Structure formats: structure tokens, C-alpha cells
Amino acid sequence: MSSIDHFIANSRFTRERIWKFYRREAEVIYPPVDIDKFQPGAKPREAFYLTLSRLVPYKQIPLMIEAFAGTPERQLVVIGNGPDLGKIQRMAPANVTILGYQATEVVIDYLQRCRAFIFAAQEDFGIAPVEAQACGTPVTAFDGGGTAETIRGLNRSQPSGVHFDQQTASSLRRAIAQFEEAEGSISGANCRAQAERFSSRRFHTQLVGHVLELTQTASRQTRTPA
């Protein structure tokens, strides 16, 4: 790692890991999200919850299914494909609908209509929760990894969602109940505004600015005195 001049991390979470393993500082530049493609819709919100994910173990889809199995009055829709699809289909109760792969326009339609988006994985950043917020959709997410930074919890002004602190079904159920109690304080406008912090335009501006700053600093350091 001594041959690397500079590190750029996609979240503070990743920056901390870079320091832990390499003892090197890193600049945080959040990755670009195509928020122009994901827009709030005109249709009214419906009662179902939604998750969108590759169906692999670390995404914690079984945890979500277990949480909703314990509250059969709530509905969960799961969109995504992957090696765990068969397992997830077999374990899903009547109030959980597994749609598998869906085209982008279908995904956007569900994001625009769902009551809230559910995310239980620990990701370095996590694109899907930002796409959900770009559609004006609140997010209930695990308070670890990138979503601790991309979701404004109820303890902050202009919240865009709710965090839960353990990757367990009971912790998720408590967070959903907390969201339902505080739902009126989480506006679609606040969710959209939060998503705009991670736009492609912002990424380009930050990245170009950082690279220019580094090259200018290097140039000053290597300039031969007159």
C-alpha cells in the first residue's frame, strides 16, 4: 500500500476501515446515484413495504421475512433475483410477496407507491436506499455501514427515515412501529432533498475538485525554486 499516493473512500464507514487496516487517511467522496431517473410519483402511497435487493445472504432478506411473519397485518414486497431466490420463496408467509427480477420502470413504480423502503444489510454505501429517497420514499434501515450516513434518522432535523441498531427481526419490527408512529414527520420532500446530496453532479464536482487540489499541491511541492 506504500505505492498508493491517496485514498478516496465511498463513505465514512469505509474511511474508518481504510485507517484500521492500512493506517492511511482517506477523503470521503460519496458515489454517484442517478437521482434524475428516480423521481417522486403522482400516485398515492399504498400500505405495503418494499425491499429491492440481490438475493444473497448478507442482504438479510430472511431477517425481513421473519420480521413481517411476526406482524401478518403488514405487507412486504421483495424485488430482486439471486442464488437465494428459491429459499426465500419457500420461507415467505402469505403477507410477503416475492416478485423476483423486475424491469427498472416496474421498480420505480413500486418505489413511488410503497409506504416505506426496508434495508437490513451493512453496505459500504448502499445505492438502493438513496434511490428510494429520490422517489420521496422514507427508509427504515440498519444503522451500520453507509446507511448510517445516507438516512437522516428521527433524531435529526428533516428526517428521511428510521434506523434500527441490530440485525434481528425484533429490532426491525420495533423500527417499523417507530416509523409508523412518526410517519407524519417524514416528508417526501425531505427524502428527496436527502437523496440530492448523492447526485451524479455532486460526485463529479467533488471528484474533479479533489483531484485538482491534489495535483496542484503536488506541483507546488516539486517546483524548483528560481
CSV table of C-alpha atoms in Angstrom, one decimal:
chain,number,residue,atom,x,y,z
A,1,MET,CA,0.0,0.0,0.0
A,2,SER,CA,3.0,2.3,0.2
A,3,SER,CA,2.9,2.8,-3.6
A,4,ILE,CA,-0.6,4.4,-3.3
A,5,ASP,CA,-0.5,8.2,-3.1
A,6,HIS,CA,-4.0,8.9,-1.9
A,7,PHE,CA,-7.1,7.1,-0.8
A,8,ILE,CA,-10.7,8.1,-1.6
A,9,ALA,CA,-13.5,6.3,0.4
A,10,ASN,CA,-17.1,5.9,-0.6
A,11,SER,CA,-18.3,6.6,3.0
A,12,ARG,CA,-17.0,7.4,6.4
A,13,PHE,CA,-17.6,3.8,7.3
A,14,THR,CA,-15.1,2.8,4.5
A,15,ARG,CA,-12.7,5.5,5.6
A,16,GLU,CA,-12.6,4.0,9.1
A,17,ARG,CA,-11.8,0.6,7.6
A,18,ILE,CA,-9.0,2.0,5.5
A,19,TRP,CA,-7.5,3.5,8.6
A,20,LYS,CA,-8.0,0.3,10.6
A,21,PHE,CA,-6.2,-1.9,8.0
A,22,TYR,CA,-3.7,0.4,6.3
A,23,ARG,CA,-3.3,3.3,8.8
A,24,ARG,CA,-3.9,5.7,5.9
A,25,GLU,CA,-6.2,8.7,5.8
A,26,ALA,CA,-8.9,8.9,3.1
A,27,GLU,CA,-11.0,11.6,1.6
A,28,VAL,CA,-14.8,10.7,1.6
A,29,ILE,CA,-16.5,11.2,-1.7
A,30,TYR,CA,-19.9,9.5,-1.9
A,31,PRO,CA,-20.6,7.6,-5.1
A,32,PRO,CA,-23.0,8.9,-7.7
A,33,VAL,CA,-26.7,7.9,-7.7
A,34,ASP,CA,-28.8,8.5,-10.8
A,35,ILE,CA,-31.5,10.5,-8.9
A,36,ASP,CA,-32.8,12.0,-12.1
A,37,LYS,CA,-34.1,8.6,-13.1
A,38,PHE,CA,-35.7,8.0,-9.7
A,39,GLN,CA,-38.4,10.7,-9.1
A,40,PRO,CA,-41.4,11.1,-6.8
A,41,GLY,CA,-44.6,9.8,-8.4
A,42,ALA,CA,-48.1,11.1,-8.7
A,43,LYS,CA,-49.9,8.0,-7.4
A,44,PRO,CA,-51.0,7.9,-3.8
A,45,ARG,CA,-48.9,5.8,-1.3
A,46,GLU,CA,-50.1,2.3,-0.5
A,47,ALA,CA,-49.9,0.3,2.6
A,48,PHE,CA,-47.2,-2.2,1.6
A,49,TYR,CA,-43.5,-2.0,2.4
A,50,LEU,CA,-40.8,-2.7,-0.2
A,51,THR,CA,-37.2,-4.0,-0.4
A,52,LEU,CA,-35.1,-4.2,-3.5
A,53,SER,CA,-32.0,-6.4,-3.4
A,54,ARG,CA,-29.8,-9.0,-4.9
A,55,LEU,CA,-30.9,-12.2,-3.1
A,56,VAL,CA,-27.7,-13.2,-1.3
A,57,PRO,CA,-27.1,-14.0,2.4
A,58,TYR,CA,-25.6,-10.7,3.5
A,59,LYS,CA,-28.6,-8.7,2.3
A,60,GLN,CA,-30.6,-10.1,5.2
A,61,ILE,CA,-33.8,-10.9,3.3
A,62,PRO,CA,-34.7,-13.8,5.6
A,63,LEU,CA,-34.5,-11.4,8.6
A,64,MET,CA,-37.0,-9.1,6.9
A,65,ILE,CA,-39.3,-12.0,6.1
A,66,GLU,CA,-39.1,-13.2,9.8
A,67,ALA,CA,-39.9,-9.7,10.9
A,68,PHE,CA,-43.0,-9.4,8.7
A,69,ALA,CA,-44.1,-13.0,9.6
A,70,GLY,CA,-44.4,-11.8,13.1
A,71,THR,CA,-46.8,-8.9,12.0
A,72,PRO,CA,-49.1,-10.5,9.5
A,73,GLU,CA,-51.2,-7.3,9.2
A,74,ARG,CA,-48.3,-5.7,7.4
A,75,GLN,CA,-47.4,-6.5,3.7
A,76,LEU,CA,-43.8,-6.8,2.3
A,77,VAL,CA,-42.9,-6.9,-1.4
A,78,VAL,CA,-39.5,-8.2,-2.3
A,79,ILE,CA,-38.0,-7.4,-5.7
A,80,GLY,CA,-34.7,-9.0,-6.8
A,81,ASN,CA,-33.0,-12.1,-8.0
A,82,GLY,CA,-30.1,-14.2,-6.9
A,83,PRO,CA,-29.0,-17.6,-5.6
A,84,ASP,CA,-31.2,-17.5,-2.6
A,85,LEU,CA,-34.5,-16.9,-4.6
A,86,GLY,CA,-35.8,-20.5,-4.1
A,87,LYS,CA,-35.0,-20.5,-0.4
A,88,ILE,CA,-36.7,-17.1,0.1
A,89,GLN,CA,-39.8,-18.1,-1.9
A,90,ARG,CA,-40.2,-21.3,0.3
A,91,MET,CA,-40.0,-19.4,3.6
A,92,ALA,CA,-42.2,-16.4,2.6
A,93,PRO,CA,-45.6,-16.3,4.5
A,94,ALA,CA,-48.8,-15.1,2.9
A,95,ASN,CA,-48.1,-11.4,3.7
A,96,VAL,CA,-44.7,-11.4,1.9
A,97,THR,CA,-44.8,-11.3,-2.0
A,98,ILE,CA,-41.6,-12.3,-3.9
A,99,LEU,CA,-41.6,-10.7,-7.3
A,100,GLY,CA,-38.1,-11.8,-8.4
A,101,TYR,CA,-36.4,-9.7,-11.1
A,102,GLN,CA,-38.3,-6.7,-12.4
A,103,ALA,CA,-37.5,-4.1,-15.1
A,104,THR,CA,-36.4,-0.6,-13.9
A,105,GLU,CA,-39.7,1.0,-14.7
A,106,VAL,CA,-41.5,-1.5,-12.5
A,107,VAL,CA,-39.0,-1.0,-9.7
A,108,ILE,CA,-39.6,2.8,-9.9
A,109,ASP,CA,-43.4,2.3,-9.8
A,110,TYR,CA,-43.1,0.2,-6.6
A,111,LEU,CA,-40.7,2.7,-5.0
A,112,GLN,CA,-43.1,5.5,-5.7
A,113,ARG,CA,-46.1,3.7,-4.3
A,114,CYS,CA,-44.8,1.9,-1.2
A,115,ARG,CA,-45.2,3.1,2.3
A,116,ALA,CA,-41.5,2.8,3.1
A,117,PHE,CA,-38.4,1.0,1.9
A,118,ILE,CA,-36.7,-1.6,4.1
A,119,PHE,CA,-33.0,-2.2,4.1
A,120,ALA,CA,-31.2,-4.6,6.6
A,121,ALA,CA,-27.8,-5.1,5.1
A,122,GLN,CA,-24.5,-3.5,6.2
A,123,GLU,CA,-23.1,-1.9,3.0
A,124,ASP,CA,-20.1,0.3,2.4
A,125,PHE,CA,-22.5,2.8,0.9
A,126,GLY,CA,-25.8,1.3,-0.4
A,127,ILE,CA,-27.4,2.7,-3.6
A,128,ALA,CA,-31.0,1.3,-3.3
A,129,PRO,CA,-31.9,3.3,-0.1
A,130,VAL,CA,-30.8,6.5,-1.9
A,131,GLU,CA,-32.8,5.6,-4.9
A,132,ALA,CA,-35.8,5.1,-2.7
A,133,GLN,CA,-35.4,8.5,-1.1
A,134,ALA,CA,-35.1,10.1,-4.5
A,135,CYS,CA,-38.6,8.8,-5.1
A,136,GLY,CA,-39.7,10.6,-1.9
A,137,THR,CA,-39.9,7.3,-0.1
A,138,PRO,CA,-38.9,7.0,3.6
A,139,VAL,CA,-36.4,4.3,4.5
A,140,THR,CA,-36.2,2.0,7.5
A,141,ALA,CA,-32.5,0.8,7.6
A,142,PHE,CA,-29.9,-0.9,9.7
A,143,ASP,CA,-27.8,1.7,11.5
A,144,GLY,CA,-24.5,0.4,10.2
A,145,GLY,CA,-22.3,0.9,7.2
A,146,GLY,CA,-23.3,3.5,4.6
A,147,THR,CA,-27.0,3.8,5.6
A,148,ALA,CA,-26.0,5.4,8.9
A,149,GLU,CA,-24.8,8.3,6.8
A,150,THR,CA,-27.3,8.3,3.9
A,151,ILE,CA,-30.5,8.2,6.0
A,152,ARG,CA,-31.5,11.1,8.3
A,153,GLY,CA,-32.9,9.4,11.4
A,154,LEU,CA,-35.6,10.7,13.7
A,155,ASN,CA,-33.0,12.3,16.0
A,156,ARG,CA,-32.1,14.8,13.3
A,157,SER,CA,-34.0,17.7,11.7
A,158,GLN,CA,-35.8,17.0,8.4
A,159,PRO,CA,-35.7,13.2,8.9
A,160,SER,CA,-35.9,10.8,5.9
A,161,GLY,CA,-36.3,7.5,7.8
A,162,VAL,CA,-35.7,5.4,10.8
A,163,HIS,CA,-32.7,3.3,11.9
A,164,PHE,CA,-32.6,0.0,13.8
A,165,ASP,CA,-29.5,-0.9,15.7
A,166,GLN,CA,-29.4,-4.7,15.5
A,167,GLN,CA,-29.7,-7.1,12.5
A,168,THR,CA,-32.6,-9.0,14.1
A,169,ALA,CA,-36.3,-9.4,13.3
A,170,SER,CA,-37.3,-7.9,16.6
A,171,SER,CA,-35.2,-4.8,16.2
A,172,LEU,CA,-36.6,-4.3,12.7
A,173,ARG,CA,-40.2,-4.7,13.9
A,174,ARG,CA,-39.6,-2.1,16.6
A,175,ALA,CA,-38.2,0.3,14.0
A,176,ILE,CA,-41.2,-0.2,11.7
A,177,ALA,CA,-43.5,0.5,14.6
A,178,GLN,CA,-41.5,3.6,15.4
A,179,PHE,CA,-41.7,4.7,11.8
A,180,GLU,CA,-45.5,4.3,11.8
A,181,GLU,CA,-45.8,6.5,14.9
A,182,ALA,CA,-43.6,9.2,13.4
A,183,GLU,CA,-44.6,8.8,9.8
A,184,GLY,CA,-46.1,12.3,9.6
A,185,SER,CA,-42.8,13.9,10.4
A,186,ILE,CA,-41.0,12.3,7.4
A,187,SER,CA,-42.0,14.2,4.3
A,188,GLY,CA,-41.4,13.1,0.7
A,189,ALA,CA,-39.7,16.5,0.1
A,190,ASN,CA,-37.2,15.8,2.9
A,191,CYS,CA,-36.5,12.3,1.5
A,192,ARG,CA,-35.9,13.8,-2.0
A,193,ALA,CA,-33.6,16.6,-0.6
A,194,GLN,CA,-31.5,14.0,1.3
A,195,ALA,CA,-31.1,11.9,-1.9
A,196,GLU,CA,-29.9,15.0,-3.8
A,197,ARG,CA,-26.8,15.1,-1.6
A,198,PHE,CA,-25.6,12.0,-3.5
A,199,SER,CA,-26.3,13.1,-7.1
A,200,SER,CA,-24.0,12.4,-10.1
A,201,ARG,CA,-23.4,16.1,-10.4
A,202,ARG,CA,-22.3,16.4,-6.8
A,203,PHE,CA,-20.0,13.4,-7.3
A,204,HIS,CA,-18.4,14.9,-10.4
A,205,THR,CA,-17.8,18.2,-8.8
A,206,GLN,CA,-16.3,16.8,-5.7
A,207,LEU,CA,-14.1,14.2,-7.5
A,208,VAL,CA,-12.7,16.7,-10.0
A,209,GLY,CA,-12.1,19.3,-7.3
A,210,HIS,CA,-10.3,16.9,-5.1
A,211,VAL,CA,-8.0,15.6,-8.0
A,212,LEU,CA,-7.2,19.2,-9.0
A,213,GLU,CA,-6.4,20.1,-5.4
A,214,LEU,CA,-4.0,17.1,-5.2
A,215,THR,CA,-2.3,17.8,-8.4
A,216,GLN,CA,-1.8,21.5,-7.5
A,217,THR,CA,-0.4,20.6,-4.1
A,218,ALA,CA,2.0,18.1,-5.8
A,219,SER,CA,3.1,20.7,-8.3
A,220,ARG,CA,3.9,23.2,-5.6
A,221,GLN,CA,5.9,20.6,-3.6
A,222,THR,CA,8.0,19.6,-6.6
A,223,ARG,CA,8.5,23.1,-8.1
A,224,THR,CA,12.2,24.0,-8.4
A,225,PRO,CA,13.0,27.4,-6.7
A,226,ALA,CA,14.1,30.1,-9.1
